[in-house]
């Protein structure tokens, strides 16, 4: 098994915690992992991405070749489109459809959703609203992870356990709300 | 032993600790910062009392490390590539003194300039200093090489340079550790002349360094980090150094490259292996991250044979970092591509954070400068460099650490008026104090804004050496007390801040204005910590 994922978002939106959780689940299975992150200047509200690779066999490159990513997981709609050159033909794009607007020329949201509509395998959900309804607006990244989980080729229980471990030191309430967000995202993706 | 997930930077840090490190010296700089931070946060480092407090700049860091090596203990210096320019004086001369305790210099280059002003290649510095250089290709090798480099440094009594690049520094993978070695005992250099670089001694030491060159090359051949991997198709050979090796192998699933491959991770180049691949293959592709360092040595200025390909011949781009696709194209393999980025997608450049004190400082400065026109504000390296972008468009230069003050001075010497410098608190103590002294010495009419956010912001909020004492430093250097002002960069202080700046712009001498308010990032982190402490 081998899976290559581009994680996308804006600096400060927490895409790296998605990588940490999936990574720890994969490492427990004895898989190889490589994850290239962006640190430094871009973290100040700029576009950020992470190349995240899992495999049963050794991985050569830290960067995913263009046209070979199995999936784009994004916490922001415009950012999800920035990495289309990496997505393979039958790859999946999973994204939050709620924009993060910190630039004056952010595109029209309707036109943006129309672009997302053109992508064959696309799951675009309002993760912000779901997370808010469940009582933790900050956990929209877990909704997105849940929506991506059916395509990850990892048992759902193992991802859930990794979420539990990741938030354990913050107490049961935080753990439970994040797992609720994960579940809600998964259920929504399965319906689509 | 089971594997641990490490960034390339963290693998270097863990290896240094396991190899018996006694001190790390560094100034923060992307992509090298995480090495020192890992040691600062490590239990092993704390228990071993390993020195890890940030240095004032890369030069002071390098000198402290040479001192620790003199005392017989293992020392590491870490910096970004341009930091080595600052440390170049002690670095170059450390090759003449040689090392006593293991002395390892880790330099993280930033090809494609993700967070830098150039993409200089530190392998040239190692060659310039005539010392061994390593270039790990992955996180495990970063660990193994660092562990080995300390032993080699002591065995051959030489400083050793390890060159990282952004993608390795900031990429995570599983790493297997080695046994922990105890730190060295104090063992001061026994040769009383070893570290006295008087000309007579230096000439002798330099000849010794030259005599060591064959030993360095022999080590390159035998240490195991350079490997010749034979292939059946001799129509081409590939020399791949550092992380470029991974981009090469990515194109051959299962790791079977049909061409002979010479993997390079240690310099000086192993001549025998280079000769073998050039002799056996019709042509040779050189894939290296950074400048065409190996390629240029192989082809020479005349390029008589014309069979060496790479960045100079155009098979690979001359600038920027490599990736698997670029290497595939150079190999003549089909390129892969998803679909183009829709036109609707616009760039999202980094910006100053909401609530950042620099915003208010720039608003006040722009108001005060309005009547003087554009082009009169010189700036420096830090978050506030983003003041060059809209909506501020407030600064016109950023060259190197500390240059704002001295460039303003030079422009003032040329007759420009007024001349303003904008520099951060940490950049000021890194390299701005001597610049200010030059201006004070001549009473040059410049106005210096030292933006004091009480931290080194751009690299993630490391302690600033000038915390709370900036005014005293300026006074001590000789700025007249009535021309030193602390102002509060907040919206409701805007009018008075503009008035103070306007008044000092008219003063025909050195004035320093210090807008003082904590970085919004470190402030919110501190608040969260306090709240958590209250709860417990």
XYZ file of C-alpha atoms in Angstrom:
728
model
C 0.000 0.000 0.000
C 1.197 3.499 -0.836
C -0.597 6.807 -0.452
C 0.579 10.303 -1.327
C -1.306 13.292 0.061
C -0.938 17.047 -0.385
C -2.176 18.859 2.720
C -3.129 22.454 2.025
C -4.249 25.533 3.898
C -3.210 28.926 5.178
C -0.428 29.397 7.747
C -1.907 28.886 11.223
C -4.927 26.772 10.154
C -3.496 23.577 11.610
C -2.890 21.315 8.617
C 0.069 19.782 10.407
C -2.069 18.231 13.131
C -3.843 16.217 10.407
C -0.434 14.921 9.319
C 0.603 14.180 12.907
C -2.528 12.085 13.516
C -2.472 10.081 10.279
C 1.301 9.718 10.634
C 1.116 8.218 14.106
C -1.591 5.763 12.986
C 0.565 4.705 10.033
C 3.783 4.400 12.036
C 1.991 2.085 14.501
C 1.294 -0.222 11.544
C 5.038 -0.236 10.811
C 4.648 1.780 7.624
C 7.236 4.152 6.163
C 6.407 7.827 6.232
C 7.844 11.066 4.876
C 6.375 14.468 5.488
C 7.767 17.710 4.093
C 6.511 20.810 5.884
C 6.742 24.544 5.302
C 8.279 26.570 8.132
C 9.373 30.189 8.235
C 8.073 33.204 6.412
C 4.993 31.581 4.760
C 3.615 30.671 8.172
C 2.640 34.347 8.555
C -0.776 33.970 6.881
C 0.615 32.803 3.536
C -0.285 29.648 1.609
C 1.209 26.524 3.180
C 1.361 22.930 2.066
C 2.741 19.651 3.291
C 3.736 16.665 1.190
C 2.675 13.616 3.157
C 3.677 10.137 1.987
C 2.892 6.716 3.461
C 4.045 3.370 2.117
C 4.678 -0.284 2.962
C 8.039 0.029 1.245
C 10.801 2.592 1.588
C 10.024 6.087 0.227
C 12.669 7.878 -1.848
C 11.620 11.502 -2.298
C 10.361 13.894 0.370
C 8.379 15.658 -2.365
C 5.483 14.042 -4.241
C 6.017 14.206 -8.013
C 3.511 16.317 -9.916
C 0.541 14.338 -11.225
C 1.045 11.568 -8.666
C -0.779 12.632 -5.494
C -3.659 10.340 -4.552
C -5.374 13.059 -2.605
C -5.477 16.724 -1.734
C -6.770 17.384 1.771
C -7.405 21.083 2.297
C -8.863 23.201 5.067
C -9.511 26.100 2.644
C -11.237 26.014 -0.773
C -8.968 28.270 -2.854
C -5.872 26.591 -1.388
C -7.208 23.170 -2.420
C -7.103 24.264 -6.080
C -3.536 25.593 -5.908
C -2.161 22.033 -5.848
C -4.132 20.505 -8.750
C -0.891 20.046 -10.751
C 0.066 17.401 -8.171
C -3.258 15.482 -8.193
C -3.358 12.363 -10.354
C -6.187 11.907 -12.850
C -8.479 9.790 -10.652
C -7.296 11.378 -7.378
C -9.600 12.802 -4.706
C -9.897 16.354 -3.480
C -11.316 16.748 0.027
C -11.802 20.306 1.187
C -13.499 22.671 3.554
C -15.696 24.997 1.457
C -15.434 27.921 3.873
C -12.936 30.538 2.729
C -10.186 32.114 4.819
C -10.071 35.663 3.500
C -6.927 37.619 4.413
C -6.185 39.143 1.004
C -8.037 42.005 -0.721
C -8.466 40.178 -4.048
C -9.949 36.899 -2.801
C -12.010 35.391 -5.648
C -15.813 35.257 -5.765
C -17.015 32.343 -3.653
C -19.623 31.229 -6.184
C -17.016 31.060 -8.943
C -14.695 29.172 -6.589
C -17.384 26.572 -5.823
C -18.062 26.251 -9.552
C -14.360 25.405 -10.051
C -14.566 22.778 -7.317
C -17.687 21.403 -9.048
C -15.624 20.715 -12.171
C -13.437 18.234 -10.297
C -14.596 14.676 -10.739
C -13.732 13.259 -7.320
C -14.402 16.144 -4.997
C -15.808 16.279 -1.478
C -16.392 19.899 -0.421
C -18.095 20.383 2.930
C -18.812 23.193 5.335
C -16.486 21.891 8.018
C -16.577 25.153 9.970
C -20.347 24.896 10.516
C -20.206 21.219 11.515
C -17.412 21.876 13.995
C -19.270 24.882 15.412
C -22.519 22.905 15.792
C -20.622 20.226 17.677
C -19.240 22.874 20.027
C -15.658 23.406 18.869
C -15.178 25.843 15.988
C -11.428 25.156 16.125
C -11.900 21.487 15.234
C -12.905 21.920 11.592
C -9.631 20.259 10.598
C -10.861 17.066 12.311
C -14.095 17.246 10.262
C -11.932 17.412 7.132
C -9.803 14.504 8.339
C -13.035 12.524 8.928
C -14.213 13.330 5.406
C -10.885 12.108 4.019
C -10.792 8.978 6.192
C -12.749 6.633 3.840
C -10.022 7.148 1.212
C -7.006 6.706 3.505
C -6.805 2.885 3.364
C -6.327 2.845 7.135
C -8.887 1.260 9.509
C -11.146 3.974 10.924
C -10.611 2.773 14.515
C -6.878 3.351 14.185
C -7.406 6.935 13.020
C -9.842 7.478 15.897
C -7.290 6.138 18.365
C -4.656 8.458 16.960
C -7.014 11.432 17.419
C -7.625 10.302 20.999
C -3.896 10.101 21.719
C -3.178 13.416 20.024
C -5.609 15.335 22.240
C -5.322 13.193 25.402
C -3.293 15.733 27.380
C -6.010 18.342 26.816
C -8.656 16.329 28.680
C -11.707 14.186 27.879
C -13.924 17.045 26.665
C -11.459 18.047 23.968
C -10.927 14.407 22.963
C -14.659 13.759 22.677
C -15.497 16.829 20.637
C -12.672 16.102 18.204
C -13.807 12.514 17.767
C -17.385 13.754 17.207
C -16.055 16.080 14.500
C -14.085 13.235 12.923
C -17.210 11.027 12.842
C -19.428 13.777 11.438
C -16.950 14.405 8.620
C -16.754 10.719 7.809
C -20.527 10.260 7.738
C -20.927 13.232 5.418
C -18.273 11.923 3.013
C -19.856 8.471 2.955
C -23.214 9.990 1.971
C -21.681 11.784 -1.030
C 15.801 -0.054 18.504
C 12.496 1.256 17.142
C 12.302 4.251 14.848
C 11.520 7.772 15.986
C 9.932 10.396 13.728
C 12.357 13.281 13.264
C 12.643 16.347 11.072
C 16.044 16.391 9.353
C 17.004 19.172 11.768
C 15.904 17.081 14.748
C 17.844 14.051 13.511
C 21.013 16.181 13.528
C 20.228 17.430 17.042
C 19.517 13.947 18.429
C 22.676 12.534 16.836
C 24.785 15.317 18.343
C 23.331 14.595 21.794
C 23.917 10.865 21.353
C 27.498 11.549 20.193
C 28.314 13.305 23.481
C 27.669 16.946 22.618
C 28.531 19.461 25.342
C 27.269 22.635 23.678
C 25.305 23.932 20.718
C 25.786 27.549 19.623
C 23.446 29.197 17.150
C 21.450 32.199 16.058
C 17.957 31.342 14.781
C 17.539 31.225 11.006
C 15.175 29.277 8.750
C 15.661 26.379 7.966
C 18.185 25.668 10.773
C 16.312 26.891 13.876
C 14.779 23.545 14.905
C 18.193 21.951 15.570
C 18.934 24.168 18.562
C 15.304 24.238 19.711
C 15.274 20.446 19.834
C 18.325 20.433 22.123
C 16.829 23.208 24.285
C 13.682 21.139 24.814
C 15.389 17.781 25.161
C 15.418 15.981 28.496
C 18.715 14.368 27.540
C 20.185 17.821 26.865
C 18.970 19.221 30.178
C 20.200 16.238 32.173
C 23.595 16.430 30.468
C 23.742 20.186 31.104
C 24.362 20.687 27.386
C 24.784 24.391 26.594
C 22.008 25.517 24.232
C 21.238 29.204 24.889
C 20.982 31.302 21.703
C 24.054 33.312 20.703
C 23.998 36.987 19.684
C 24.911 36.135 16.100
C 26.550 33.408 14.030
C 30.059 34.805 14.502
C 29.832 34.781 18.302
C 28.289 31.302 18.067
C 31.176 29.987 15.955
C 33.771 31.515 18.274
C 32.158 30.021 21.386
C 32.149 26.623 19.708
C 35.848 26.956 18.838
C 36.433 27.773 22.512
C 34.573 24.665 23.625
C 36.574 22.571 21.162
C 39.788 24.137 22.553
C 38.696 22.955 25.996
C 38.383 19.431 24.630
C 34.612 19.048 24.485
C 32.318 18.384 21.542
C 30.669 21.509 20.162
C 28.204 22.193 17.344
C 27.390 25.478 15.579
C 24.143 25.797 13.595
C 23.041 28.488 11.182
C 21.307 29.180 7.919
C 23.461 29.591 4.809
C 23.722 33.398 4.964
C 24.646 33.055 8.636
C 27.910 31.485 7.525
C 28.776 34.804 5.833
C 28.552 36.408 9.275
C 30.605 33.595 10.834
C 33.042 33.401 7.920
C 35.995 34.933 9.775
C 36.159 32.463 12.674
C 34.973 29.635 10.397
C 37.800 30.068 7.878
C 40.401 30.413 10.617
C 39.105 27.405 12.535
C 40.332 25.306 9.622
C 43.835 26.633 10.346
C 43.673 26.079 14.113
C 42.040 22.694 13.635
C 39.841 21.106 16.284
C 40.615 19.608 19.664
C 37.193 18.460 20.894
C 34.904 17.523 17.982
C 33.778 20.658 16.139
C 30.823 20.333 13.755
C 29.394 23.257 11.777
C 25.840 22.628 10.522
C 24.653 24.961 7.770
C 21.139 24.773 6.328
C 20.934 26.126 2.781
C 17.683 27.416 1.319
C 17.573 26.734 -2.434
C 14.558 28.423 -4.085
C 14.832 31.036 -1.289
C 11.709 30.019 0.643
C 12.781 32.290 3.513
C 16.038 33.861 2.353
C 17.628 36.567 0.246
C 19.897 34.250 -1.784
C 20.488 30.540 -2.433
C 24.239 30.363 -1.865
C 25.682 26.868 -1.590
C 27.705 26.178 1.559
C 29.724 23.385 -0.047
C 31.877 26.159 -1.537
C 32.682 27.384 1.969
C 33.882 23.937 3.001
C 36.063 23.724 -0.107
C 37.280 27.286 0.504
C 38.279 26.348 4.065
C 39.720 23.007 2.856
C 37.712 21.007 5.377
C 35.542 17.885 4.985
C 31.885 18.426 4.099
C 28.866 16.150 4.383
C 25.571 16.350 2.541
C 23.003 13.875 3.932
C 20.297 12.648 1.556
C 17.731 11.648 4.164
C 16.874 11.895 7.857
C 18.618 8.635 8.797
C 21.768 9.752 7.040
C 21.509 13.156 8.745
C 21.615 11.247 12.035
C 24.390 8.822 11.033
C 26.556 11.543 9.476
C 26.302 13.876 12.470
C 27.211 11.047 14.834
C 30.171 10.157 12.607
C 31.255 13.776 12.013
C 32.176 14.322 15.677
C 34.373 11.237 15.727
C 36.009 12.239 12.433
C 36.565 15.797 13.625
C 38.519 14.524 16.632
C 40.396 11.832 14.708
C 41.568 14.192 11.950
C 41.633 17.249 14.243
C 39.577 19.357 11.871
C 36.264 21.188 11.937
C 33.679 19.461 9.747
C 30.790 21.069 7.864
C 27.395 19.403 7.447
C 25.264 20.939 4.708
C 21.489 20.550 4.949
C 18.882 21.944 2.569
C 15.339 23.136 3.330
C 13.557 19.962 2.199
C 15.649 17.764 4.444
C 15.672 20.169 7.382
C 11.871 20.407 7.362
C 10.836 16.931 6.339
C 9.988 14.197 8.818
C 10.799 10.483 8.624
C 11.575 7.539 10.900
C 15.120 7.424 12.284
C 16.944 4.691 14.179
C 19.256 5.892 16.947
C 22.695 4.671 18.007
C 24.150 4.114 21.469
C 24.564 7.216 23.635
C 28.216 8.161 24.099
C 29.264 10.108 27.207
C 30.500 13.696 26.915
C 34.244 14.361 26.809
C 36.091 15.333 29.971
C 37.755 18.731 30.029
C 40.976 18.288 28.036
C 42.537 21.601 27.087
C 44.564 21.726 23.863
C 48.083 20.548 24.702
C 50.018 22.258 21.903
C 50.416 25.840 23.216
C 50.789 27.175 19.664
C 47.847 25.380 18.077
C 45.339 28.172 18.559
C 47.765 31.114 18.263
C 47.502 32.133 14.631
C 50.559 34.363 14.543
C 51.933 34.261 10.992
C 54.778 31.874 11.854
C 52.367 29.405 13.474
C 49.653 29.906 10.892
C 52.017 29.064 8.015
C 52.935 25.804 9.722
C 49.294 24.973 10.511
C 48.217 25.786 6.978
C 50.795 23.367 5.559
C 49.506 20.728 7.982
C 45.983 21.374 6.695
C 47.203 20.927 3.126
C 48.931 17.685 4.103
C 45.651 16.392 5.536
C 43.796 16.739 2.226
C 44.593 13.204 0.979
C 43.364 11.825 4.329
C 40.107 13.724 3.940
C 39.628 12.256 0.482
C 40.488 8.761 1.696
C 37.771 9.140 4.311
C 35.320 10.188 1.578
C 36.126 6.969 -0.212
C 35.878 4.657 2.792
C 33.367 6.077 5.288
C 30.449 4.577 3.377
C 28.466 7.735 2.715
C 29.592 7.830 -0.930
C 28.474 4.764 -2.877
C 28.926 3.458 -6.406
C 25.825 1.526 -7.463
C 26.477 -0.269 -10.712
C 23.916 -0.387 -13.535
C 23.675 -2.309 -16.786
C 23.020 0.584 -19.136
C 26.344 2.423 -19.483
C 25.040 4.904 -22.066
C 24.712 7.267 -19.134
C 25.860 7.538 -15.542
C 24.324 9.681 -12.818
C 26.128 11.490 -10.026
C 23.518 12.478 -7.451
C 24.456 14.382 -4.312
C 22.508 14.950 -1.106
C 18.744 15.035 -1.465
C 18.982 14.924 -5.288
C 19.685 11.206 -4.865
C 16.119 10.749 -3.579
C 14.641 12.640 -6.517
C 16.610 10.368 -8.849
C 15.480 7.147 -7.155
C 11.841 8.310 -6.970
C 11.780 7.803 -10.729
C 12.710 4.123 -10.381
C 10.143 2.256 -8.267
C 11.801 -0.559 -6.376
C 15.076 1.386 -6.378
C 16.409 -0.143 -9.622
C 18.096 2.543 -11.723
C 19.333 1.057 -15.019
C 22.319 3.439 -15.120
C 25.369 3.366 -12.852
C 24.836 5.832 -9.991
C 27.427 7.559 -7.858
C 25.717 8.745 -4.700
C 27.671 11.587 -3.075
C 27.196 12.612 0.551
C 30.783 13.393 1.549
C 33.451 15.765 0.209
C 36.179 16.238 -0.953
C 34.963 14.265 -3.959
C 36.305 10.697 -4.068
C 38.392 11.013 -7.242
C 38.572 7.255 -7.903
C 34.801 6.831 -7.944
C 34.260 9.952 -10.053
C 36.874 8.728 -12.552
C 35.196 5.322 -12.690
C 31.735 6.625 -13.584
C 33.091 9.106 -16.148
C 35.308 6.410 -17.734
C 32.609 3.726 -17.792
C 29.714 5.797 -19.077
C 29.235 7.661 -22.326
C 27.914 10.707 -20.579
C 27.265 11.688 -16.984
C 24.287 13.594 -15.554
C 25.095 15.505 -12.367
C 22.052 16.119 -10.161
C 22.802 18.335 -7.179
C 20.692 20.612 -4.978
C 22.109 24.116 -5.134
C 24.910 25.452 -7.316
C 26.612 23.259 -9.979
C 29.421 22.504 -7.524
C 30.335 19.005 -8.695
C 29.392 19.634 -12.321
C 31.707 22.619 -12.612
C 34.643 20.682 -11.134
C 34.071 17.845 -13.606
C 33.580 19.796 -16.815
C 36.182 22.495 -16.143
C 36.024 25.907 -17.768
C 36.818 24.537 -21.223
C 34.212 21.743 -21.190
C 36.404 19.909 -23.739
C 34.605 16.560 -23.569
C 31.062 17.945 -23.514
C 29.796 14.766 -21.837
C 29.006 16.221 -18.404
C 25.364 17.281 -18.110
C 23.471 19.133 -15.408
C 22.609 22.677 -14.411
C 25.335 24.280 -16.542
C 24.493 22.386 -19.714
C 20.764 23.097 -19.307
C 19.431 19.567 -18.688
C 18.508 20.851 -15.229
C 17.532 24.445 -14.393
C 20.403 26.716 -13.349
C 18.560 28.015 -10.258
C 16.000 26.853 -7.721
C 15.546 23.554 -5.914
C 15.193 20.243 -7.706
C 12.242 17.850 -7.560
C 11.479 14.379 -8.967
C 9.877 15.846 -12.125
C 12.912 17.967 -13.043
C 15.209 14.971 -12.623
C 12.836 12.785 -14.704
C 13.002 15.301 -17.560
C 16.807 15.425 -17.362
C 16.838 11.608 -17.621
C 14.686 11.823 -20.744
C 11.756 10.147 -18.977
C 8.123 11.220 -19.506
C 6.993 14.028 -17.231
C 3.809 13.774 -15.181
C 1.366 16.560 -14.409
C -2.103 16.764 -12.881
C -4.206 19.631 -14.145
C -3.337 23.320 -14.307
C -4.086 25.706 -11.453
C -7.433 27.418 -12.272
C -7.031 31.107 -13.141
C -9.310 32.040 -10.268
C -6.572 31.107 -7.762
C -4.599 34.178 -6.675
C -1.335 34.363 -4.723
C -1.560 34.539 -0.956
C 1.682 36.155 0.203
C 2.658 36.133 3.868
C 1.506 39.196 5.810
C 1.957 40.843 9.201
C -0.375 39.224 11.753
C -3.588 40.945 12.839
C -2.636 43.019 15.880
C 1.093 43.063 15.043
C 2.858 46.086 16.580
C 4.822 46.632 13.331
C 1.561 47.667 11.613
C 1.156 50.656 13.932
C 4.853 51.505 13.666
C 4.644 51.573 9.862
C 1.417 53.599 9.876
C 3.095 56.226 12.061
C 6.304 56.204 9.996
C 4.414 56.482 6.695
C 2.462 59.491 8.003
C 5.652 61.214 9.170
C 7.473 60.475 5.879
C 4.656 61.573 3.590
C 6.071 65.030 2.882
C 9.539 63.675 2.054
C 8.481 61.318 -0.756
C 9.455 57.719 -1.381
C 12.722 55.808 -1.173
C 14.172 57.120 2.065
C 13.577 54.222 4.455
C 16.167 51.448 4.747
C 15.207 48.199 6.415
C 16.467 44.860 7.532
C 15.790 41.137 7.986
C 12.744 40.074 10.006
C 8.927 40.007 10.039
C 8.963 43.765 9.465
C 10.491 43.169 6.005
C 6.863 42.477 5.056
C 6.449 46.269 5.352
C 7.827 46.322 1.788
C 4.509 44.865 0.561
C 1.119 46.603 0.203
C -0.686 48.123 1.967
C 2.391 49.607 3.725
C 5.003 50.020 0.959
C 7.011 51.577 3.760
C 10.564 50.331 3.186
C 12.902 50.283 0.216
C 15.816 48.014 1.114
C 16.532 44.718 2.815
C 20.002 43.307 2.200
C 21.568 41.665 5.226
C 21.396 41.655 9.018
C 22.187 45.173 10.284
C 22.449 46.820 6.854
C 19.506 49.188 7.450
C 21.519 51.496 9.712
C 24.759 51.500 7.730
C 22.976 51.846 4.376
C 21.033 54.812 5.773
C 24.374 56.226 6.872
C 25.906 55.767 3.426
C 22.920 57.417 1.757
C 23.117 60.297 4.254
C 26.843 60.633 3.466
C 25.803 60.899 -0.178
C 23.558 63.835 0.691
C 20.151 62.191 0.916
C 17.820 63.605 3.577
C 16.164 62.439 5.689
C 17.510 58.884 5.991
C 15.608 56.415 8.120
C 16.567 52.903 9.246
C 14.023 50.323 10.440
C 15.482 47.336 12.283
C 14.158 44.760 14.759
C 15.394 44.388 18.335
C 17.068 41.037 17.732
C 18.575 42.076 14.382
C 19.927 45.170 16.128
C 21.875 43.138 18.686
C 22.893 40.649 15.965
C 24.605 43.217 13.729
C 23.159 46.697 14.222
C 25.157 47.957 17.205
C 28.444 48.446 15.355
C 26.541 50.110 12.494
C 24.992 52.552 14.935
C 28.418 53.253 16.425
C 29.694 54.273 12.969
C 26.855 56.792 12.654
C 27.371 58.103 16.213
C 31.098 58.516 15.625
C 30.401 60.879 12.720
C 27.112 62.260 14.070
C 25.480 61.299 10.762
C 21.923 62.657 10.436
C 19.899 59.417 10.497
C 16.759 58.380 12.346
C 16.775 54.774 13.520
C 13.565 52.958 14.443
C 14.321 49.861 16.502
C 11.080 47.870 16.447
C 11.123 46.211 19.860
C 8.675 43.301 19.944
C 10.793 41.618 22.637
C 11.502 38.534 20.540
C 13.025 37.073 17.385
C 9.655 36.888 15.645
C 10.173 35.559 12.135
C 11.809 32.341 13.283
C 9.084 31.571 15.821
C 9.747 33.687 18.896
C 13.195 33.039 20.354
C 14.521 35.196 23.201
C 15.983 38.546 22.246
C 19.319 39.526 23.800
C 18.265 43.169 24.168
C 15.140 42.496 26.199
C 14.416 45.648 28.199
C 17.848 47.218 27.682
C 17.711 48.672 24.154
C 17.578 52.268 25.387
C 20.566 51.698 27.675
C 22.555 50.073 24.857
C 21.937 53.065 22.571
C 22.809 55.489 25.348
C 25.962 53.546 26.146
C 27.007 53.610 22.508
C 26.672 57.383 22.586
C 23.235 58.428 21.321
C 22.209 61.609 23.165
C 19.555 60.847 25.761
C 17.141 63.518 24.475
C 17.160 61.792 21.077
C 16.214 58.349 22.386
C 12.439 57.790 22.578
C 10.382 54.790 23.551
C 6.953 54.963 21.910
C 3.893 52.746 22.188
C 2.863 51.419 18.752
C -0.907 51.450 19.218
C -3.654 53.130 17.223
C -4.615 55.476 20.061
C -1.016 56.746 20.284
C -0.774 57.376 16.532
C -0.769 61.201 16.602
C 1.901 61.541 19.303
C 4.046 58.843 17.641
C 3.891 60.689 14.304
C 4.851 63.936 16.069
C 7.910 62.345 17.719
C 9.105 60.794 14.451
C 8.555 64.078 12.568
C 10.568 66.015 15.119
C 13.503 63.583 15.028
C 13.522 63.529 11.208
C 14.453 67.199 11.381
C 17.301 66.652 13.861
C 20.698 66.731 12.166
C 22.288 63.902 14.134
C 21.624 60.345 15.296
C 18.254 59.701 16.885
C 16.746 56.417 17.966
C 13.029 55.760 18.320
C 12.017 52.469 19.928
C 8.387 51.424 19.317
C 7.863 48.880 22.085
C 5.085 46.277 22.186
C 5.307 42.478 22.469
C 4.894 40.285 19.386
C 1.233 39.225 19.131
C 2.257 35.578 18.618
C 4.455 35.276 21.708
C 1.900 37.302 23.701
C -0.987 34.969 22.864
C 1.196 31.924 23.594
C 2.154 33.406 26.959
C -1.492 34.172 27.783
C -2.561 30.625 26.943
C 0.180 29.229 29.179
C -0.873 31.516 32.033
C -4.508 30.494 31.662
C -3.559 26.821 31.654
C -1.447 27.358 34.787
C -4.386 29.039 36.516
C -6.666 26.107 35.722
C -4.269 23.566 37.225
